[in-house]
Amino acid sequence: MAKKEKEFVQDITPMEVDFPQWYTDVILKTDLVDYSPVRGFMVIKPYGYAIWENIQKYMDKRFKDTGHKNCYFPLLIPESLLKKEEEHVEGFAPEVAWVTHGGKEELPERLCVRPTSETIICSMYAKWLKSYRELPYLYNQWCSVVRWEKTTRPFLRTSEFLWQEGHTLHETYDEAQAETLQMLQIYKETAEDLMAIPVVTGRKSDKEKFAGAYATYTMEALMHDGKALQAGTSHNLGQHFTKAFEITFLDRNGEIQNPYHTSWGVSTRLIGGIIMVHGDNRGLVLPPRVAPIQVVMIPIAQHKEGVLDKVYELKKALGDEIRIEIDDSENYSPGWKFNEWEMKGVPIRIEVGPRDIENNQVVIFRRDTLEKQSVSMDGLKETVEKLLDDIHESLLEKARKLRNEKTYYITDFEDFAKKMETAPGFAKGMWCGSRECEDNIKAKTSATIRCIPFEQEDLGDKCHFCGQEAKHMVYVAKAY
Amino acid sequence: MAKKEKEFVQDITPMEVDFPQWYTDVILKTDLVDYSPVRGFMVIKPYGYAIWENIQKYMDKRFKDTGHKNCYFPLLIPESLLKKEEEHVEGFAPEVAWVTHGGKEELPERLCVRPTSETIICSMYAKWLKSYRELPYLYNQWCSVVRWEKTTRPFLRTSEFLWQEGHTLHETYDEAQAETLQMLQIYKETAEDLMAIPVVTGRKSDKEKFAGAYATYTMEALMHDGKALQAGTSHNLGQHFTKAFEITFLDRNGEIQNPYHTSWGVSTRLIGGIIMVHGDNRGLVLPPRVAPIQVVMIPIAQHKEGVLDKVYELKKALGDEIRIEIDDSENYSPGWKFNEWEMKGVPIRIEVGPRDIENNQVVIFRRDTLEKQSVSMDGLKETVEKLLDDIHESLLEKARKLRNEKTYYITDFEDFAKKMETAPGFAKGMWCGSRECEDNIKAKTSATIRCIPFEQEDLGDKCHFCGQEAKHMVYVAKAY
């Protein structure tokens, strides 16, 4: 691949100039999403929703292949249930929406729109579970949740978002821990194998863990602007909720026990991650496996005899597995179409004109590298399939390289604080483990400990932030 | 098929004794659903949800094959939007849940949890639509909706339910009408081809139409107890909402116009229909194409050498297309398992024991007819595939026969009113078309005009209910 496309301005603010504005321009101009009349609530438009459908399809299969089943629990949760687990209510009560009236009547008890479903699900598990023979419970639901947010940005932080939430029960702590880590691993594979987003996995500090969890595990991705995105979390909830909700079972020895409990979730936030990891100043760059349209075919001189027929013939030859759109609209020139589909991030463009047909070839354009080349019509299906895989690998590699460039070792607090201002990224350093020290990092730099990674490196004996004895190697970053 | 299974009591109230109790026994004992701590809200358990997933999968493909795309609109709708279309707010305001507080703050305007999304979607369409070139808009969403109900029954009428709602815009009235009827036809095919439920299709009377519609079309099914179930509706909304919400576009002549509008929906209510059309006194009878498990394989004398191996080998031979479960749990006898899976309505049971293996055969049991026969292991996949299709056809035929038995012609009002008490069913008769007459039917019999069917029969010149001049042939029934 050789020839580069000439530069074209898409009327998108360059990301180097104003990253948040670049993001807003991209999501609105590419029809992923729109603002709604309800502050903080977004409308996910068909092009954005189709990305979510591709994520759902992949994940749902992974969940089912590991024995999970889907179900559906009520949208509204009585206030008394939300209050049963102490940490949980403290964490969520400030950000829930309250239903106080049904029809014309005031309700005897307020109901909150679910911010997450541990409490309502635990109340049902308490009713259902009797014996160890029924365990494990491996259930998941796909739904929307509401968390009243003051500052919102589509996909990244909105007052309503779509997600999946898994909720499982186990006989032993070890099984719950294994489940927690298994689901995090599936999340990591979703990020890397489906979305071409490299992630760091590890444990959250106590300050950053889920309200009511024993331990929270996370995957963290780094965006173009050097800020981290928490892209999925998996919680070992221990027996916190199962005790509060009096979930019990008769164990193998005939004794009454509380089961061990996990929950795990990812949301439409992942779409924000795709945009901010792969996008460029021309707009979206969609990884092939989540792209709603993987190949756009554009006829050149489409009124000439045989051109459109050939395009439809080639589409047929490419088969049903590849998601293809033919843009044969008559109101726009090929050049206009090129730009439109580039902005929308379609991984491959195929151009077919009279001369191409004469030469038994087509022109293939790669969105990620902006390279163009002519290839034979023979074996086009194999060429395209291979190219889609290549683009995936190439995007993942590029993202990994960018992340590594923006990852550095902390030398001292002052240097770290300065870098967080001037060149934010993943900062690696040692941490003492104290909450006071963690609070201080945030107060001074607005960065937070993203995770204590599974892959620990020995970077010294002293905490880089306070000089006390070091306990963990951590990743620190500003975050969405 | 010859041998009949011996009778077994599943501890389910016989439907002839108490149909509502039969229904409740079946849904709870088969783990489809459970009551939740929020009055009127249900939990859809995995076995019930898997039926919904099969319905979704079929319908979503039909929608996409006819050019529709999915999207997602906010859960909460400002009160002012709900009020923009006059009939609509009158119809829905009495039954919505109101959110009045977000976090600790009282909201400046109440938000209702969507009872249906015409209003919020129209507010966005008004923002988006510019030119006829963008039409038609063919969008759908899968979500949950809330309608505050006083009396509820799982699947049939609950304060929250899952559904899909399509919302389309068109250049002309004719196109909107064609869309309305196309979607009703897809609903009818879903009922008959997927769920084996025969339906009558037609138009609703003005009294029974959707709040804000120009015309509502419906499919109506008849349950075992002779009551009708409105199983799906498709609305031609004309320009009622597009005018109220000021949705306009520049037409082909450069003039500003309001587009024509449709909406259409089916819900988890369909699952209630499946139960009440096909179920019997042993429990569920699931039509093969929606059954979460199509075949349950039960090893006989499973500890004998070779039995379990053969069962797993046969499952493999049956392939991935058939949904199969092997019940090799050790705590229960084969007899117990037979009864359990019969109650859960699995269409086919395959028994494999040492003697069967010796004879190169298996025993196949049909849930719908309770017949058992031995068949060869050779070609088992083809045998089972054919049998699944046969069961579908047989269930549809049986349901059609039952419906016809419970369908009668009205002779006079008195006889009709008496039959509605003693032997309810579909009553066919002529109707004058007046609202007063319609109100009188309901007041006197609690039955309602279910629809003015597309297939009109000429049953005389006079209204069977008031003696005035007849306008339409109608179906009248008590309904869920």
Short mmCIF file of N, CA and C in Angstrom, two decimals, chain A residues 111-240:
data_model
loop_
_atom_site.label_atom_id
_atom_site.label_comp_id
_atom_site.label_asym_id
_atom_site.label_seq_id
_atom_site.Cartn_x
_atom_site.Cartn_y
_atom_site.Cartn_z
N LEU A 111 -39.58 4.92 45.48
CA LEU A 111 -38.88 3.89 44.71
C LEU A 111 -37.77 4.57 43.92
N CYS A 112 -36.58 3.99 43.93
CA CYS A 112 -35.54 4.61 43.10
C CYS A 112 -35.44 3.87 41.79
N VAL A 113 -35.12 4.62 40.73
CA VAL A 113 -34.83 3.99 39.45
C VAL A 113 -33.46 3.33 39.60
N ARG A 114 -33.35 2.05 39.29
CA ARG A 114 -32.12 1.31 39.62
C ARG A 114 -30.86 2.03 39.15
N PRO A 115 -29.91 2.23 40.07
CA PRO A 115 -28.59 2.71 39.67
C PRO A 115 -27.68 1.51 39.40
N THR A 116 -28.06 0.36 39.88
CA THR A 116 -27.43 -0.95 39.78
C THR A 116 -28.37 -1.86 40.56
N SER A 117 -28.30 -3.17 40.36
CA SER A 117 -29.40 -4.00 40.86
C SER A 117 -29.05 -4.98 41.98
N GLU A 118 -27.90 -4.81 42.64
CA GLU A 118 -27.56 -5.76 43.71
C GLU A 118 -28.70 -5.94 44.71
N THR A 119 -29.31 -4.84 45.13
CA THR A 119 -30.28 -4.93 46.23
C THR A 119 -31.55 -5.66 45.83
N ILE A 120 -32.12 -5.31 44.68
CA ILE A 120 -33.36 -5.98 44.29
C ILE A 120 -33.08 -7.45 43.96
N ILE A 121 -31.93 -7.71 43.36
CA ILE A 121 -31.60 -9.09 43.00
C ILE A 121 -31.35 -9.91 44.25
N CYS A 122 -30.64 -9.34 45.23
CA CYS A 122 -30.39 -10.07 46.47
C CYS A 122 -31.70 -10.39 47.20
N SER A 123 -32.67 -9.48 47.12
CA SER A 123 -33.93 -9.74 47.80
C SER A 123 -34.62 -10.96 47.19
N MET A 124 -34.44 -11.16 45.88
CA MET A 124 -35.02 -12.34 45.22
C MET A 124 -34.18 -13.59 45.50
N TYR A 125 -32.87 -13.46 45.45
CA TYR A 125 -32.01 -14.61 45.72
C TYR A 125 -32.31 -15.17 47.12
N ALA A 126 -32.59 -14.26 48.06
CA ALA A 126 -32.90 -14.70 49.43
C ALA A 126 -34.15 -15.57 49.45
N LYS A 127 -35.07 -15.25 48.56
CA LYS A 127 -36.33 -16.00 48.48
C LYS A 127 -36.10 -17.36 47.80
N TRP A 128 -35.24 -17.38 46.80
CA TRP A 128 -35.08 -18.57 45.97
C TRP A 128 -34.14 -19.63 46.55
N LEU A 129 -33.00 -19.20 47.04
CA LEU A 129 -31.93 -20.16 47.35
C LEU A 129 -32.26 -21.03 48.55
N LYS A 130 -32.07 -22.34 48.39
CA LYS A 130 -32.30 -23.27 49.49
C LYS A 130 -31.05 -24.12 49.77
N SER A 131 -30.50 -24.73 48.73
CA SER A 131 -29.46 -25.74 48.93
C SER A 131 -28.23 -25.49 48.07
N TYR A 132 -27.11 -26.03 48.53
CA TYR A 132 -25.86 -25.93 47.75
C TYR A 132 -26.02 -26.55 46.36
N ARG A 133 -26.98 -27.49 46.24
CA ARG A 133 -27.17 -28.14 44.94
C ARG A 133 -27.56 -27.15 43.85
N GLU A 134 -28.19 -26.04 44.22
CA GLU A 134 -28.66 -25.05 43.23
C GLU A 134 -27.52 -24.11 42.80
N LEU A 135 -26.44 -24.12 43.57
CA LEU A 135 -25.35 -23.18 43.28
C LEU A 135 -24.41 -23.74 42.21
N PRO A 136 -23.68 -22.93 41.47
CA PRO A 136 -23.75 -21.47 41.52
C PRO A 136 -24.97 -20.90 40.81
N TYR A 137 -25.37 -19.70 41.20
CA TYR A 137 -26.33 -18.89 40.45
C TYR A 137 -25.48 -18.04 39.50
N LEU A 138 -25.71 -18.19 38.20
CA LEU A 138 -24.91 -17.43 37.22
C LEU A 138 -25.86 -16.63 36.33
N TYR A 139 -26.26 -15.45 36.78
CA TYR A 139 -27.26 -14.69 36.04
C TYR A 139 -26.74 -13.31 35.63
N ASN A 140 -27.30 -12.85 34.53
CA ASN A 140 -26.91 -11.55 33.96
C ASN A 140 -28.16 -10.85 33.45
N GLN A 141 -28.14 -9.52 33.45
CA GLN A 141 -29.21 -8.82 32.73
C GLN A 141 -28.65 -7.66 31.92
N TRP A 142 -29.27 -7.44 30.76
CA TRP A 142 -28.99 -6.30 29.89
C TRP A 142 -30.10 -5.29 30.13
N CYS A 143 -29.75 -4.07 30.50
CA CYS A 143 -30.80 -3.09 30.81
C CYS A 143 -30.21 -1.68 30.82
N SER A 144 -31.03 -0.71 31.21
CA SER A 144 -30.51 0.64 31.40
C SER A 144 -30.54 0.96 32.88
N VAL A 145 -29.63 1.81 33.32
CA VAL A 145 -29.62 2.26 34.71
C VAL A 145 -29.52 3.78 34.73
N VAL A 146 -29.94 4.36 35.86
CA VAL A 146 -29.95 5.82 35.99
C VAL A 146 -29.11 6.24 37.19
N ARG A 147 -28.19 7.16 36.95
CA ARG A 147 -27.41 7.76 38.04
C ARG A 147 -27.36 9.26 37.78
N TRP A 148 -27.95 10.00 38.69
CA TRP A 148 -28.09 11.44 38.49
C TRP A 148 -26.73 12.13 38.51
N GLU A 149 -26.27 12.56 37.37
CA GLU A 149 -24.92 13.14 37.26
C GLU A 149 -25.03 14.64 37.04
N LYS A 150 -24.08 15.37 37.63
CA LYS A 150 -24.12 16.83 37.46
C LYS A 150 -23.50 17.23 36.11
N THR A 151 -22.36 16.62 35.79
CA THR A 151 -21.68 16.95 34.54
C THR A 151 -21.68 15.70 33.68
N THR A 152 -22.20 15.82 32.47
CA THR A 152 -22.32 14.62 31.64
C THR A 152 -21.65 14.81 30.29
N ARG A 153 -21.28 13.69 29.69
CA ARG A 153 -20.76 13.70 28.32
C ARG A 153 -21.20 12.39 27.67
N PRO A 154 -21.81 12.45 26.48
CA PRO A 154 -22.38 11.25 25.87
C PRO A 154 -21.43 10.06 25.89
N PHE A 155 -21.95 8.91 26.20
CA PHE A 155 -21.26 7.64 26.34
C PHE A 155 -20.38 7.56 27.60
N LEU A 156 -19.68 8.66 27.94
CA LEU A 156 -18.69 8.60 29.01
C LEU A 156 -19.31 8.73 30.39
N ARG A 157 -20.23 9.64 30.52
CA ARG A 157 -20.90 9.84 31.80
C ARG A 157 -22.24 10.49 31.51
N THR A 158 -23.30 9.69 31.64
CA THR A 158 -24.64 10.21 31.36
C THR A 158 -25.56 9.74 32.49
N SER A 159 -26.65 10.45 32.65
CA SER A 159 -27.55 10.13 33.76
C SER A 159 -28.29 8.81 33.53
N GLU A 160 -28.39 8.39 32.28
CA GLU A 160 -28.87 7.04 31.98
C GLU A 160 -27.87 6.40 31.04
N PHE A 161 -27.58 5.14 31.26
CA PHE A 161 -26.76 4.43 30.27
C PHE A 161 -27.20 2.98 30.18
N LEU A 162 -26.82 2.34 29.08
CA LEU A 162 -27.13 0.92 28.87
C LEU A 162 -25.94 0.11 29.35
N TRP A 163 -26.22 -1.03 29.94
CA TRP A 163 -25.13 -1.89 30.39
C TRP A 163 -25.61 -3.31 30.54
N GLN A 164 -24.66 -4.18 30.95
CA GLN A 164 -25.04 -5.50 31.44
C GLN A 164 -24.54 -5.58 32.86
N GLU A 165 -25.29 -6.29 33.71
CA GLU A 165 -24.84 -6.50 35.08
C GLU A 165 -25.01 -7.98 35.41
N GLY A 166 -23.89 -8.63 35.70
CA GLY A 166 -23.92 -10.03 36.11
C GLY A 166 -23.98 -10.10 37.63
N HIS A 167 -24.73 -11.05 38.15
CA HIS A 167 -24.87 -11.20 39.60
C HIS A 167 -24.84 -12.69 39.92
N THR A 168 -23.78 -13.14 40.59
CA THR A 168 -23.64 -14.57 40.81
C THR A 168 -23.49 -14.90 42.30
N LEU A 169 -23.89 -16.12 42.63
CA LEU A 169 -23.72 -16.64 44.00
C LEU A 169 -22.94 -17.95 43.93
N HIS A 170 -22.11 -18.17 44.96
CA HIS A 170 -21.23 -19.34 44.98
C HIS A 170 -21.15 -19.93 46.38
N GLU A 171 -20.79 -21.22 46.40
CA GLU A 171 -20.65 -21.91 47.69
C GLU A 171 -19.47 -21.37 48.50
N THR A 172 -18.37 -21.08 47.81
CA THR A 172 -17.15 -20.74 48.53
C THR A 172 -16.56 -19.42 48.07
N TYR A 173 -15.72 -18.88 48.93
CA TYR A 173 -15.00 -17.65 48.57
C TYR A 173 -14.16 -17.86 47.32
N ASP A 174 -13.48 -19.00 47.27
CA ASP A 174 -12.58 -19.26 46.13
C ASP A 174 -13.33 -19.27 44.80
N GLU A 175 -14.50 -19.89 44.82
CA GLU A 175 -15.28 -19.92 43.57
C GLU A 175 -15.72 -18.53 43.16
N ALA A 176 -16.12 -17.72 44.14
CA ALA A 176 -16.54 -16.34 43.84
C ALA A 176 -15.36 -15.55 43.29
N GLN A 177 -14.19 -15.77 43.88
CA GLN A 177 -13.00 -15.05 43.41
C GLN A 177 -12.65 -15.49 41.98
N ALA A 178 -12.77 -16.79 41.72
CA ALA A 178 -12.46 -17.29 40.37
C ALA A 178 -13.44 -16.69 39.36
N GLU A 179 -14.71 -16.61 39.73
CA GLU A 179 -15.72 -16.01 38.84
C GLU A 179 -15.38 -14.54 38.58
N THR A 180 -15.05 -13.81 39.64
CA THR A 180 -14.73 -12.38 39.51
C THR A 180 -13.61 -12.18 38.49
N LEU A 181 -12.58 -13.01 38.61
CA LEU A 181 -11.42 -12.86 37.72
C LEU A 181 -11.72 -13.38 36.31
N GLN A 182 -12.53 -14.43 36.22
CA GLN A 182 -12.92 -14.94 34.90
C GLN A 182 -13.66 -13.88 34.11
N MET A 183 -14.59 -13.17 34.77
CA MET A 183 -15.37 -12.17 34.05
C MET A 183 -14.50 -10.97 33.65
N LEU A 184 -13.55 -10.61 34.52
CA LEU A 184 -12.63 -9.54 34.16
C LEU A 184 -11.81 -9.95 32.92
N GLN A 185 -11.43 -11.21 32.89
CA GLN A 185 -10.67 -11.71 31.74
C GLN A 185 -11.50 -11.64 30.46
N ILE A 186 -12.79 -11.97 30.57
CA ILE A 186 -13.67 -11.87 29.39
C ILE A 186 -13.79 -10.40 28.95
N TYR A 187 -13.85 -9.52 29.92
CA TYR A 187 -13.89 -8.08 29.59
C TYR A 187 -12.61 -7.67 28.86
N LYS A 188 -11.49 -8.13 29.37
CA LYS A 188 -10.20 -7.78 28.75
C LYS A 188 -10.16 -8.29 27.30
N GLU A 189 -10.65 -9.50 27.11
CA GLU A 189 -10.65 -10.06 25.76
C GLU A 189 -11.63 -9.31 24.85
N THR A 190 -12.75 -8.86 25.43
CA THR A 190 -13.68 -8.04 24.65
C THR A 190 -12.98 -6.76 24.21
N ALA A 191 -12.28 -6.13 25.13
CA ALA A 191 -11.59 -4.88 24.81
C ALA A 191 -10.55 -5.13 23.71
N GLU A 192 -9.73 -6.13 23.89
CA GLU A 192 -8.61 -6.32 22.98
C GLU A 192 -8.99 -7.05 21.68
N ASP A 193 -9.76 -8.13 21.80
CA ASP A 193 -10.05 -8.94 20.61
C ASP A 193 -11.19 -8.39 19.77
N LEU A 194 -12.09 -7.63 20.40
CA LEU A 194 -13.23 -7.10 19.64
C LEU A 194 -13.02 -5.63 19.29
N MET A 195 -12.54 -4.85 20.27
CA MET A 195 -12.50 -3.40 20.10
C MET A 195 -11.10 -2.87 19.85
N ALA A 196 -10.11 -3.76 19.87
CA ALA A 196 -8.72 -3.36 19.62
C ALA A 196 -8.23 -2.31 20.62
N ILE A 197 -8.75 -2.41 21.85
CA ILE A 197 -8.33 -1.48 22.91
C ILE A 197 -7.48 -2.23 23.93
N PRO A 198 -6.18 -1.90 24.03
CA PRO A 198 -5.36 -2.56 25.05
C PRO A 198 -5.73 -2.05 26.43
N VAL A 199 -5.76 -2.95 27.40
CA VAL A 199 -6.13 -2.53 28.75
C VAL A 199 -5.15 -3.06 29.79
N VAL A 200 -5.06 -2.31 30.90
CA VAL A 200 -4.33 -2.77 32.08
C VAL A 200 -5.37 -3.31 33.04
N THR A 201 -5.12 -4.49 33.61
CA THR A 201 -6.07 -5.03 34.58
C THR A 201 -5.44 -5.10 35.96
N GLY A 202 -6.28 -4.94 36.97
CA GLY A 202 -5.78 -5.01 38.34
C GLY A 202 -6.90 -4.74 39.33
N ARG A 203 -6.48 -4.49 40.58
CA ARG A 203 -7.44 -4.30 41.66
C ARG A 203 -7.56 -2.81 41.97
N LYS A 204 -8.76 -2.38 42.36
CA LYS A 204 -8.97 -1.00 42.78
C LYS A 204 -8.51 -0.84 44.23
N SER A 205 -8.09 0.35 44.58
CA SER A 205 -7.83 0.64 46.00
C SER A 205 -9.16 0.64 46.75
N ASP A 206 -9.12 0.57 48.08
CA ASP A 206 -10.36 0.55 48.86
C ASP A 206 -11.20 1.80 48.61
N LYS A 207 -10.51 2.92 48.44
CA LYS A 207 -11.22 4.18 48.18
C LYS A 207 -12.02 4.12 46.89
N GLU A 208 -11.46 3.47 45.89
CA GLU A 208 -12.08 3.48 44.56
C GLU A 208 -12.98 2.28 44.30
N LYS A 209 -13.10 1.36 45.26
CA LYS A 209 -13.90 0.16 44.97
C LYS A 209 -15.39 0.45 45.02
N PHE A 210 -16.15 -0.49 44.48
CA PHE A 210 -17.62 -0.43 44.43
C PHE A 210 -18.21 -0.37 45.84
N ALA A 211 -19.26 0.43 45.99
CA ALA A 211 -19.88 0.62 47.30
C ALA A 211 -20.51 -0.68 47.80
N GLY A 212 -19.84 -1.35 48.70
CA GLY A 212 -20.35 -2.61 49.24
C GLY A 212 -19.50 -3.82 48.84
N ALA A 213 -18.45 -3.59 48.05
CA ALA A 213 -17.63 -4.71 47.57
C ALA A 213 -16.56 -5.09 48.59
N TYR A 214 -16.15 -6.35 48.50
CA TYR A 214 -14.99 -6.82 49.24
C TYR A 214 -13.74 -6.41 48.45
N ALA A 215 -13.77 -6.63 47.15
CA ALA A 215 -12.69 -6.16 46.27
C ALA A 215 -13.25 -5.90 44.88
N THR A 216 -12.77 -4.83 44.25
CA THR A 216 -13.17 -4.50 42.89
C THR A 216 -11.97 -4.63 41.96
N TYR A 217 -12.19 -5.31 40.84
CA TYR A 217 -11.16 -5.43 39.82
C TYR A 217 -11.59 -4.62 38.61
N THR A 218 -10.62 -4.11 37.88
CA THR A 218 -10.96 -3.16 36.82
C THR A 218 -10.09 -3.37 35.60
N MET A 219 -10.60 -2.93 34.45
CA MET A 219 -9.70 -2.78 33.30
C MET A 219 -9.67 -1.30 32.95
N GLU A 220 -8.47 -0.80 32.71
CA GLU A 220 -8.26 0.63 32.47
C GLU A 220 -7.60 0.81 31.12
N ALA A 221 -8.18 1.69 30.33
CA ALA A 221 -7.61 1.98 29.01
C ALA A 221 -7.13 3.42 28.98
N LEU A 222 -6.18 3.70 28.10
CA LEU A 222 -5.67 5.07 28.00
C LEU A 222 -6.16 5.71 26.71
N MET A 223 -6.69 6.92 26.85
CA MET A 223 -7.24 7.62 25.70
C MET A 223 -6.15 8.46 25.01
N HIS A 224 -6.47 8.96 23.82
CA HIS A 224 -5.58 9.82 23.03
C HIS A 224 -5.03 11.00 23.80
N ASP A 225 -5.85 11.53 24.70
CA ASP A 225 -5.44 12.73 25.43
C ASP A 225 -4.70 12.40 26.73
N GLY A 226 -4.38 11.12 26.92
CA GLY A 226 -3.62 10.74 28.10
C GLY A 226 -4.45 10.54 29.35
N LYS A 227 -5.77 10.61 29.23
CA LYS A 227 -6.62 10.32 30.38
C LYS A 227 -7.06 8.86 30.34
N ALA A 228 -7.25 8.30 31.53
CA ALA A 228 -7.64 6.90 31.63
C ALA A 228 -9.15 6.76 31.57
N LEU A 229 -9.61 5.62 31.06
CA LEU A 229 -11.03 5.30 31.08
C LEU A 229 -11.21 3.96 31.78
N GLN A 230 -11.96 3.98 32.89
CA GLN A 230 -12.35 2.73 33.54
C GLN A 230 -13.37 2.07 32.63
N ALA A 231 -12.98 0.93 32.03
CA ALA A 231 -13.79 0.39 30.94
C ALA A 231 -14.64 -0.80 31.34
N GLY A 232 -14.44 -1.32 32.54
CA GLY A 232 -15.25 -2.44 33.01
C GLY A 232 -14.77 -2.85 34.39
N THR A 233 -15.72 -3.25 35.26
CA THR A 233 -15.32 -3.65 36.61
C THR A 233 -16.01 -4.96 36.99
N SER A 234 -15.31 -5.72 37.83
CA SER A 234 -15.81 -7.00 38.31
C SER A 234 -15.58 -7.02 39.82
N HIS A 235 -16.65 -7.26 40.57
CA HIS A 235 -16.58 -7.13 42.02
C HIS A 235 -16.72 -8.47 42.74
N ASN A 236 -15.79 -8.76 43.61
CA ASN A 236 -16.00 -9.84 44.58
C ASN A 236 -16.70 -9.19 45.76
N LEU A 237 -17.97 -9.51 45.95
CA LEU A 237 -18.76 -8.82 46.98
C LEU A 237 -18.71 -9.57 48.31
N GLY A 238 -17.95 -10.67 48.35
CA GLY A 238 -17.85 -11.43 49.59
C GLY A 238 -19.22 -11.82 50.10
N GLN A 239 -19.44 -11.65 51.40
CA GLN A 239 -20.76 -11.96 51.97
C GLN A 239 -21.46 -10.69 52.45
N HIS A 240 -20.95 -9.51 51.99
CA HIS A 240 -21.54 -8.25 52.47
C HIS A 240 -23.03 -8.19 52.22
#
